[in-house]
Short mmCIF file of C-alpha atoms in Angstrom, two decimals:
data_model
loop_
_atom_site.label_atom_id
_atom_site.label_comp_id
_atom_site.label_asym_id
_atom_site.label_seq_id
_atom_site.Cartn_x
_atom_site.Cartn_y
_atom_site.Cartn_z
CA UNK A 1 -15.38 0.02 23.37
CA UNK A 2 -14.11 -0.12 20.38
CA UNK A 3 -13.94 4.10 18.97
CA UNK A 4 -13.04 4.43 22.98
CA UNK A 5 -10.22 2.17 21.96
CA UNK A 6 -10.03 3.14 18.09
CA UNK A 7 -9.23 7.10 19.39
CA UNK A 8 -6.28 6.43 21.93
CA UNK A 9 -4.26 4.20 19.92
CA UNK A 10 -4.58 7.51 16.83
CA UNK A 11 -3.71 9.53 19.74
CA UNK A 12 -0.19 6.94 20.26
CA UNK A 13 0.09 7.48 16.71
CA UNK A 14 -0.20 11.11 16.72
CA UNK A 15 2.79 11.47 19.50
CA UNK A 16 4.71 8.66 17.43
CA UNK A 17 4.38 10.85 14.73
CA UNK A 18 5.49 13.53 16.55
CA UNK A 19 8.45 11.83 18.18
CA UNK A 20 9.26 10.21 14.55
CA UNK A 21 9.28 13.95 13.15
CA UNK A 22 11.36 15.57 15.57
CA UNK A 23 13.70 12.92 15.36
CA UNK A 24 14.24 13.69 11.66
CA UNK A 25 14.83 17.78 12.57
CA UNK A 26 17.34 16.30 15.09
CA UNK A 27 19.23 14.94 12.84
CA UNK A 28 19.85 18.71 10.67
CA UNK A 29 18.71 16.89 7.09
CA UNK A 30 15.87 18.87 6.48
CA UNK A 31 12.33 17.69 7.97
CA UNK A 32 9.88 15.53 6.25
CA UNK A 33 8.00 17.61 3.35
CA UNK A 34 4.47 18.63 5.42
CA UNK A 35 7.27 19.43 8.29
CA UNK A 36 9.67 21.55 5.84
CA UNK A 37 7.13 25.04 5.69
CA UNK A 38 6.62 24.80 9.42
CA UNK A 39 10.03 24.00 10.20
CA UNK A 40 11.39 27.00 7.70
CA UNK A 41 9.61 29.45 9.13
CA UNK A 42 10.27 28.17 13.07
CA UNK A 43 14.00 28.89 12.09
CA UNK A 44 13.01 32.46 10.90
CA UNK A 45 10.43 33.59 13.53
CA UNK A 46 10.11 33.56 17.33
CA UNK A 47 7.78 30.56 16.91
CA UNK A 48 7.94 27.42 17.00
CA UNK A 49 7.79 24.02 15.31
CA UNK A 50 4.38 22.70 16.96
CA UNK A 51 3.21 26.36 16.97
CA UNK A 52 3.83 26.79 12.49
CA UNK A 53 2.74 22.95 12.59
CA UNK A 54 -0.70 23.99 14.24
CA UNK A 55 -1.62 27.32 11.87
CA UNK A 56 0.04 25.61 8.86
CA UNK A 57 -2.58 22.87 9.56
CA UNK A 58 -5.79 25.27 10.58
CA UNK A 59 -4.73 26.89 7.17
CA UNK A 60 -5.04 23.86 5.31
CA UNK A 61 -8.79 22.68 6.79
CA UNK A 62 -10.16 26.26 6.08
CA UNK A 63 -8.77 25.08 2.37
CA UNK A 64 -10.60 22.14 2.43
CA UNK A 65 -13.72 24.22 3.49
CA UNK A 66 -13.30 26.36 0.69
CA UNK A 67 -12.76 22.85 -1.64
CA UNK A 68 -16.38 20.99 0.13
CA UNK A 69 -18.35 23.74 1.41
CA UNK A 70 -21.07 22.13 1.58
CA UNK A 71 -19.20 18.38 1.83
CA UNK A 72 -16.76 19.83 4.63
CA UNK A 73 -19.10 17.71 7.27
CA UNK A 74 -18.01 17.07 11.47
CA UNK A 75 -14.82 14.58 10.84
CA UNK A 76 -13.87 17.31 9.10
CA UNK A 77 -14.10 19.58 12.26
CA UNK A 78 -12.13 17.00 14.34
CA UNK A 79 -8.76 18.58 12.42
CA UNK A 80 -8.54 21.20 14.73
CA UNK A 81 -8.05 19.52 18.19
CA UNK A 82 -6.01 16.46 17.03
CA UNK A 83 -3.52 19.80 14.84
CA UNK A 84 -3.19 21.16 17.89
CA UNK A 85 -2.63 18.40 19.69
CA UNK A 86 0.10 17.22 17.10
CA UNK A 87 1.99 20.50 17.28
CA UNK A 88 2.05 21.06 21.02
CA UNK A 89 3.59 17.05 20.80
CA UNK A 90 6.03 18.02 18.63
CA UNK A 91 7.17 20.89 20.62
CA UNK A 92 7.23 17.99 23.97
CA UNK A 93 9.46 15.76 21.75
CA UNK A 94 11.59 17.96 20.20
CA UNK A 95 12.38 19.32 24.30
CA UNK A 96 12.82 15.77 24.95
CA UNK A 97 15.30 15.07 21.93
CA UNK A 98 17.24 18.37 22.69
CA UNK A 99 20.24 16.66 23.87
CA UNK A 100 20.57 14.76 20.53
CA UNK A 101 22.63 16.83 17.76
CA UNK A 102 25.00 14.25 15.51
CA UNK A 103 27.57 16.26 14.57
CA UNK A 104 29.21 13.39 11.68
CA UNK A 105 27.45 13.02 8.50
CA UNK A 106 27.17 8.99 9.35
CA UNK A 107 25.49 10.00 12.65
CA UNK A 108 23.03 12.70 10.82
CA UNK A 109 21.61 9.83 8.62
CA UNK A 110 21.74 7.08 10.86
CA UNK A 111 19.36 9.49 13.45
CA UNK A 112 17.48 10.40 10.35
CA UNK A 113 16.47 6.67 9.68
CA UNK A 114 15.86 5.85 12.97
CA UNK A 115 13.22 9.24 12.67
CA UNK A 116 11.48 7.63 9.70
CA UNK A 117 11.21 3.80 11.30
CA UNK A 118 9.37 6.47 14.09
CA UNK A 119 7.77 7.84 12.05
CA UNK A 120 6.11 5.63 9.74
CA UNK A 121 4.98 3.61 12.70
CA UNK A 122 2.82 6.35 14.09
CA UNK A 123 1.75 6.74 9.99
CA UNK A 124 0.78 2.50 10.77
CA UNK A 125 -0.65 3.24 14.18
CA UNK A 126 -2.46 6.15 12.57
CA UNK A 127 -3.88 4.23 9.76
CA UNK A 128 -4.54 1.01 12.60
CA UNK A 129 -7.30 2.82 14.65
CA UNK A 130 -9.25 4.45 11.26
CA UNK A 131 -10.25 6.96 12.84
CA UNK A 132 -9.66 10.83 11.94
CA UNK A 133 -6.69 11.89 8.74
CA UNK A 134 -4.35 14.23 9.51
CA UNK A 135 -4.66 18.32 7.56
CA UNK A 136 -2.10 17.21 4.92
CA UNK A 137 -3.01 14.18 3.85
CA UNK A 138 -6.99 15.30 3.96
CA UNK A 139 -6.27 18.64 2.20
CA UNK A 140 -4.88 16.09 -0.40
CA UNK A 141 -7.81 13.92 -0.74
CA UNK A 142 -10.52 17.06 -0.17
CA UNK A 143 -8.36 18.05 -3.36
CA UNK A 144 -8.69 14.48 -5.34
CA UNK A 145 -12.33 14.19 -5.22
CA UNK A 146 -13.40 17.40 -5.40
CA UNK A 147 -11.56 17.66 -9.35
CA UNK A 148 -11.33 13.73 -9.52
CA UNK A 149 -7.54 13.45 -10.05
CA UNK A 150 -5.64 10.32 -8.92
CA UNK A 151 -4.60 10.62 -5.21
CA UNK A 152 -2.05 9.43 -5.98
CA UNK A 153 -0.61 11.95 -8.00
CA UNK A 154 -2.33 14.64 -5.70
CA UNK A 155 -0.21 13.18 -2.61
CA UNK A 156 3.15 13.34 -5.11
CA UNK A 157 2.21 17.39 -6.21
CA UNK A 158 1.30 18.08 -2.31
CA UNK A 159 4.38 16.99 -0.63
CA UNK A 160 6.52 18.05 -3.59
CA UNK A 161 5.51 22.14 -3.46
CA UNK A 162 5.68 21.90 0.39
CA UNK A 163 9.70 21.26 -0.25
CA UNK A 164 9.95 23.76 -2.97
CA UNK A 165 7.76 26.30 -1.28
CA UNK A 166 10.23 25.80 2.19
CA UNK A 167 12.90 26.03 0.28
CA UNK A 168 12.09 28.79 -1.21
CA UNK A 169 11.17 30.73 1.48
CA UNK A 170 14.72 29.48 3.10
CA UNK A 171 16.81 31.80 -0.23
CA UNK A 172 14.75 34.19 0.64
CA UNK A 173 15.37 34.56 4.35
CA UNK A 174 18.87 33.15 4.04
CA UNK A 175 19.47 32.63 1.12
CA UNK A 176 21.43 29.45 1.36
CA UNK A 177 18.84 26.13 2.11
CA UNK A 178 18.22 25.91 6.00
CA UNK A 179 15.65 23.31 5.85
CA UNK A 180 14.78 21.61 3.09
CA UNK A 181 17.58 18.86 2.68
CA UNK A 182 18.36 15.48 1.38
CA UNK A 183 16.43 14.42 3.98
CA UNK A 184 13.63 15.82 3.69
CA UNK A 185 13.61 13.46 0.09
CA UNK A 186 15.28 10.85 2.13
CA UNK A 187 12.27 10.99 4.58
CA UNK A 188 9.60 11.16 1.40
CA UNK A 189 10.70 7.32 0.31
CA UNK A 190 11.49 6.10 3.01
CA UNK A 191 8.61 6.73 5.36
CA UNK A 192 5.46 5.22 3.28
CA UNK A 193 7.28 1.98 2.60
CA UNK A 194 8.23 1.69 6.09
CA UNK A 195 4.77 2.08 7.50
CA UNK A 196 3.62 -0.46 4.66
CA UNK A 197 6.11 -3.02 6.19
CA UNK A 198 4.36 -2.67 9.37
CA UNK A 199 1.15 -3.24 8.43
CA UNK A 200 2.28 -6.32 6.38
CA UNK A 201 4.10 -7.40 10.08
CA UNK A 202 0.82 -6.51 12.29
CA UNK A 203 -1.81 -7.81 9.66
CA UNK A 204 -2.93 -9.82 13.07
CA UNK A 205 -3.77 -6.98 15.37
CA UNK A 206 -6.59 -5.82 13.31
CA UNK A 207 -8.65 -8.94 13.97
CA UNK A 208 -7.58 -9.04 17.96
CA UNK A 209 -8.20 -5.07 17.90
CA UNK A 210 -11.27 -5.02 16.90
CA UNK A 211 -12.92 -8.65 16.61
CA UNK A 212 -15.55 -8.35 14.24
CA UNK A 213 -15.56 -5.20 12.54
CA UNK A 214 -12.71 -7.10 9.64
CA UNK A 215 -14.02 -6.71 6.38
CA UNK A 216 -12.18 -9.44 5.27
CA UNK A 217 -13.30 -11.70 7.92
CA UNK A 218 -17.31 -10.44 7.72
CA UNK A 219 -17.23 -11.60 4.18
CA UNK A 220 -15.76 -14.92 4.67
CA UNK A 221 -18.41 -15.51 7.06
CA UNK A 222 -20.63 -14.91 4.87
CA UNK A 223 -18.69 -17.21 2.38
CA UNK A 224 -18.71 -20.19 4.19
CA UNK A 225 -22.92 -19.22 4.75
CA UNK A 226 -24.07 -19.57 1.93
CA UNK A 227 -21.10 -21.98 0.01
CA UNK A 228 -20.91 -24.48 2.48
CA UNK A 229 -20.11 -27.10 0.09
CA UNK A 230 -19.34 -26.23 -2.51
CA UNK A 231 -15.44 -28.10 -4.04
CA UNK A 232 -13.02 -26.28 -5.30
CA UNK A 233 -9.42 -26.76 -7.17
CA UNK A 234 -7.29 -23.79 -7.58
CA UNK A 235 -4.86 -24.56 -9.41
CA UNK A 236 -1.72 -22.04 -10.31
CA UNK A 237 0.40 -22.58 -12.47
CA UNK A 238 3.87 -21.77 -14.62
CA UNK A 239 3.73 -19.36 -18.20
CA UNK A 240 3.40 -21.01 -20.84
CA UNK A 241 2.41 -25.02 -18.81
CA UNK A 242 -1.47 -25.46 -20.39
CA UNK A 243 -2.92 -24.27 -17.50
CA UNK A 244 -5.31 -22.24 -18.41
CA UNK A 245 -7.07 -25.18 -21.16
CA UNK A 246 -6.11 -27.91 -18.45
CA UNK A 247 -8.30 -26.05 -16.19
CA UNK A 248 -11.24 -25.70 -18.25
CA UNK A 249 -10.78 -29.26 -19.64
CA UNK A 250 -11.00 -31.04 -16.23
CA UNK A 251 -14.37 -28.13 -14.92
CA UNK A 252 -15.72 -29.91 -18.22
CA UNK A 253 -15.21 -33.89 -17.09
CA UNK A 254 -16.20 -32.77 -14.16
CA UNK A 255 -19.02 -30.28 -15.22
CA UNK A 256 -17.98 -27.82 -12.38
CA UNK A 257 -18.46 -24.10 -13.67
CA UNK A 258 -14.25 -22.27 -15.13
CA UNK A 259 -13.50 -19.42 -13.56
CA UNK A 260 -10.06 -17.48 -14.85
CA UNK A 261 -10.46 -14.20 -17.09
CA UNK A 262 -14.39 -13.99 -15.53
CA UNK A 263 -12.04 -12.55 -11.93
CA UNK A 264 -10.48 -10.26 -13.75
CA UNK A 265 -13.79 -9.18 -15.47
CA UNK A 266 -15.10 -8.80 -12.14
CA UNK A 267 -12.98 -7.23 -11.00
CA UNK A 268 -12.54 -4.59 -13.64
CA UNK A 269 -16.40 -3.74 -12.77
CA UNK A 270 -16.10 -3.90 -8.89
CA UNK A 271 -13.07 -0.53 -9.06
CA UNK A 272 -13.83 0.62 -12.58
CA UNK A 273 -10.61 -0.46 -14.05
CA UNK A 274 -10.58 -1.46 -18.01
CA UNK A 275 -10.22 -4.74 -18.65
CA UNK A 276 -7.22 -3.99 -20.40
CA UNK A 277 -5.27 -2.59 -17.18
CA UNK A 278 -6.53 -5.01 -14.64
CA UNK A 279 -4.61 -7.56 -17.02
CA UNK A 280 -2.44 -5.06 -17.01
CA UNK A 281 -1.48 -4.06 -13.31
CA UNK A 282 -1.69 -8.21 -12.81
CA UNK A 283 1.82 -8.22 -15.08
CA UNK A 284 3.10 -4.87 -13.88
CA UNK A 285 5.69 -5.84 -10.73
CA UNK A 286 8.56 -6.15 -11.29
CA UNK A 287 10.20 -5.75 -7.99
CA UNK A 288 8.62 -5.21 -4.48
CA UNK A 289 10.98 -2.65 -3.03
CA UNK A 290 10.30 -1.06 -6.22
CA UNK A 291 7.09 -1.19 -6.17
CA UNK A 292 6.65 0.33 -2.53
CA UNK A 293 9.15 3.09 -2.84
CA UNK A 294 6.88 4.68 -6.20
CA UNK A 295 4.35 3.39 -6.44
CA UNK A 296 2.16 2.78 -3.62
CA UNK A 297 2.22 3.50 -0.28
CA UNK A 298 4.54 7.20 -0.33
CA UNK A 299 1.71 8.09 -3.00
CA UNK A 300 -1.65 6.89 -1.34
CA UNK A 301 -3.82 6.94 1.62
CA UNK A 302 -5.19 4.84 3.77
CA UNK A 303 -9.16 4.59 2.44
CA UNK A 304 -8.26 5.22 -1.00
CA UNK A 305 -5.04 2.31 -1.68
CA UNK A 306 -2.98 2.30 -5.15
CA UNK A 307 -4.93 0.48 -7.97
CA UNK A 308 -2.71 -2.63 -8.27
CA UNK A 309 -3.71 -2.69 -4.14
CA UNK A 310 -7.52 -2.27 -5.19
CA UNK A 311 -7.84 -4.64 -7.99
CA UNK A 312 -5.83 -7.04 -5.90
CA UNK A 313 -8.88 -6.70 -3.01
CA UNK A 314 -11.73 -6.96 -5.93
CA UNK A 315 -10.02 -9.68 -7.48
CA UNK A 316 -9.82 -11.86 -4.04
CA UNK A 317 -13.54 -10.78 -3.21
CA UNK A 318 -14.35 -12.35 -6.60
CA UNK A 319 -12.58 -15.50 -6.21
CA UNK A 320 -15.24 -15.72 -2.87
CA UNK A 321 -17.88 -15.18 -4.36
CA UNK A 322 -17.19 -17.40 -7.80
CA UNK A 323 -16.56 -19.96 -5.08
CA UNK A 324 -19.60 -19.81 -2.97
CA UNK A 325 -21.48 -20.38 -6.65
CA UNK A 326 -21.05 -23.73 -7.34
CA UNK A 327 -18.66 -26.80 -7.46
CA UNK A 328 -15.83 -25.16 -10.15
CA UNK A 329 -12.35 -24.53 -10.86
CA UNK A 330 -10.49 -21.55 -10.69
CA UNK A 331 -6.83 -20.86 -12.19
CA UNK A 332 -3.72 -18.35 -11.38
CA UNK A 333 -4.89 -14.36 -9.31
CA UNK A 334 -3.74 -16.00 -6.19
CA UNK A 335 -6.68 -19.01 -5.71
CA UNK A 336 -4.56 -20.33 -4.05
CA UNK A 337 -4.07 -18.21 -1.71
CA UNK A 338 -7.01 -16.74 -0.90
CA UNK A 339 -8.85 -20.24 -1.03
CA UNK A 340 -6.43 -21.44 1.76
CA UNK A 341 -8.71 -21.76 4.22
CA UNK A 342 -11.51 -23.48 2.91
CA UNK A 343 -11.74 -26.37 3.29
CA UNK A 344 -13.15 -28.40 0.50
CA UNK A 345 -10.52 -26.54 -2.05
CA UNK A 346 -7.82 -28.81 -3.68
CA UNK A 347 -4.49 -26.59 -4.62
CA UNK A 348 -2.67 -27.37 -7.60
CA UNK A 349 0.10 -26.45 -9.06
CA UNK A 350 1.24 -26.58 -12.47
CA UNK A 351 5.02 -27.01 -14.02
CA UNK A 352 7.14 -27.94 -16.79
CA UNK A 353 10.87 -27.07 -18.29
CA UNK A 354 11.81 -24.53 -19.39
CA UNK A 355 12.52 -25.58 -22.97
CA UNK A 356 9.27 -27.50 -23.76
CA UNK A 357 7.25 -24.48 -22.79
CA UNK A 358 9.28 -21.98 -25.50
CA UNK A 359 9.15 -24.78 -28.14
CA UNK A 360 4.67 -24.57 -27.04
CA UNK A 361 5.08 -20.81 -27.28
CA UNK A 362 7.93 -20.90 -30.24
CA UNK A 363 4.13 -22.56 -32.15
CA UNK A 364 1.68 -20.75 -30.79
CA UNK A 365 4.34 -17.29 -31.50
CA UNK A 366 5.94 -17.86 -34.28
CA UNK A 367 9.00 -17.44 -31.34
CA UNK A 368 12.39 -18.11 -31.75
CA UNK A 369 13.71 -20.37 -28.94
CA UNK A 370 15.43 -16.93 -27.54
CA UNK A 371 12.46 -15.43 -27.41
CA UNK A 372 10.60 -16.91 -26.38
CA UNK A 373 13.11 -18.11 -22.90
CA UNK A 374 13.50 -14.20 -22.56
CA UNK A 375 9.28 -14.22 -21.98
CA UNK A 376 9.43 -17.30 -19.74
CA UNK A 377 11.43 -15.75 -18.01
CA UNK A 378 9.46 -12.52 -17.46
CA UNK A 379 6.03 -13.31 -17.05
CA UNK A 380 7.12 -16.84 -14.50
CA UNK A 381 8.91 -13.78 -12.63
CA UNK A 382 5.99 -11.48 -12.67
CA UNK A 383 3.86 -14.06 -11.39
CA UNK A 384 6.10 -15.19 -8.66
CA UNK A 385 6.85 -10.80 -7.24
CA UNK A 386 3.31 -10.80 -7.89
CA UNK A 387 2.30 -13.95 -5.41
CA UNK A 388 5.39 -13.39 -2.87
CA UNK A 389 4.75 -10.24 -2.27
CA UNK A 390 0.84 -10.46 -1.59
CA UNK A 391 1.10 -13.59 -0.47
CA UNK A 392 4.76 -13.02 1.86
CA UNK A 393 5.39 -17.18 0.76
CA UNK A 394 6.91 -18.55 -1.93
CA UNK A 395 5.35 -18.83 -5.32
CA UNK A 396 5.58 -22.77 -6.41
CA UNK A 397 6.70 -24.04 -2.94
CA UNK A 398 5.27 -27.42 -2.70
CA UNK A 399 3.62 -26.42 1.35
CA UNK A 400 0.90 -24.73 -0.43
CA UNK A 401 -0.81 -26.93 -3.03
CA UNK A 402 -2.30 -30.86 -1.75
CA UNK A 403 -0.20 -31.48 -5.24
CA UNK A 404 2.73 -30.31 -7.80
CA UNK A 405 1.91 -31.77 -11.55
CA UNK A 406 4.62 -31.57 -14.36
CA UNK A 407 2.81 -31.14 -17.08
CA UNK A 408 5.57 -31.46 -20.32
CA UNK A 409 4.82 -35.55 -19.93
#
């Protein structure tokens, strides 16, 4: 029953996806990168966009067969009927949108943006279904897995190559750009970002649609079973307020385990990244919009998350695992949010006036007051952005904690 439900959601997502592609195309500012070559060819030859999409998809499937060889499995063969359905969906939606012909440039931009939202929702539905990958993304996965390349970089190179080839074909056919314009770039940047927002907005759907299949639910239930009765103190803290030594001393006096760097070590072991890389990724967040556009959803697939997402998921699992081992104090890594449903977790947040923290840093790191205050502002911003990005809650908000303490006294 669940499998049927997933395929129905996938087919619905495929139709929405095709509707989005057609909406973007009708905006007359170019089309999505993966559709750019079929679209340019459809403008030159007597075949439809959907028919060229099917042909191009079959070509990508054949290339996957050549690349993967014995690793070409049943799931790859399923791309053939999916591609055929998708192609005919595109032709159907192009007919349905025959009335859409925006004249002014602002209306074209508006149509393009609406199309990006529709396409993004279709992408979200396909990810939610989690049954079949479309040929474009599957081809990128085949290339990256065979030659051990980063999926994100390969995806960006693939989309850029499709756009460039379409542009070259356009210049050969008409000596000017047709079918490849600024809308192609805008769609490439925005669709993934918007799809990620849909994923956050409807994060409650997977457990409702597919009860019992969520890895997070299984991990949580397993944790409750094996760690029942363990007491945990989860500490969030501002930079340089003494959170680490305070947590360490508290654990010593209670006779409990203390964890901070252990979370990073476990995440490194799980993801295969070096500990220094894991630590750097925790400190790299600058702003969710820029981060999403440049490093996240556009460049990574559903089953190949970005390094930062993979690290956060690994740290989340590590925190739950450590909480099961026995009574403990855990500092940082959004541990208060991760363990928010644990009835035996006491959540605390440590803060201190910036001037007092600056004096500590001036003594410890031999910094000037200006340098210390600048470092504090930077590190606090990273922690705030990271916390808010992954928890969708306010960092340091009293409602998230049982107690908040000023360590300046």
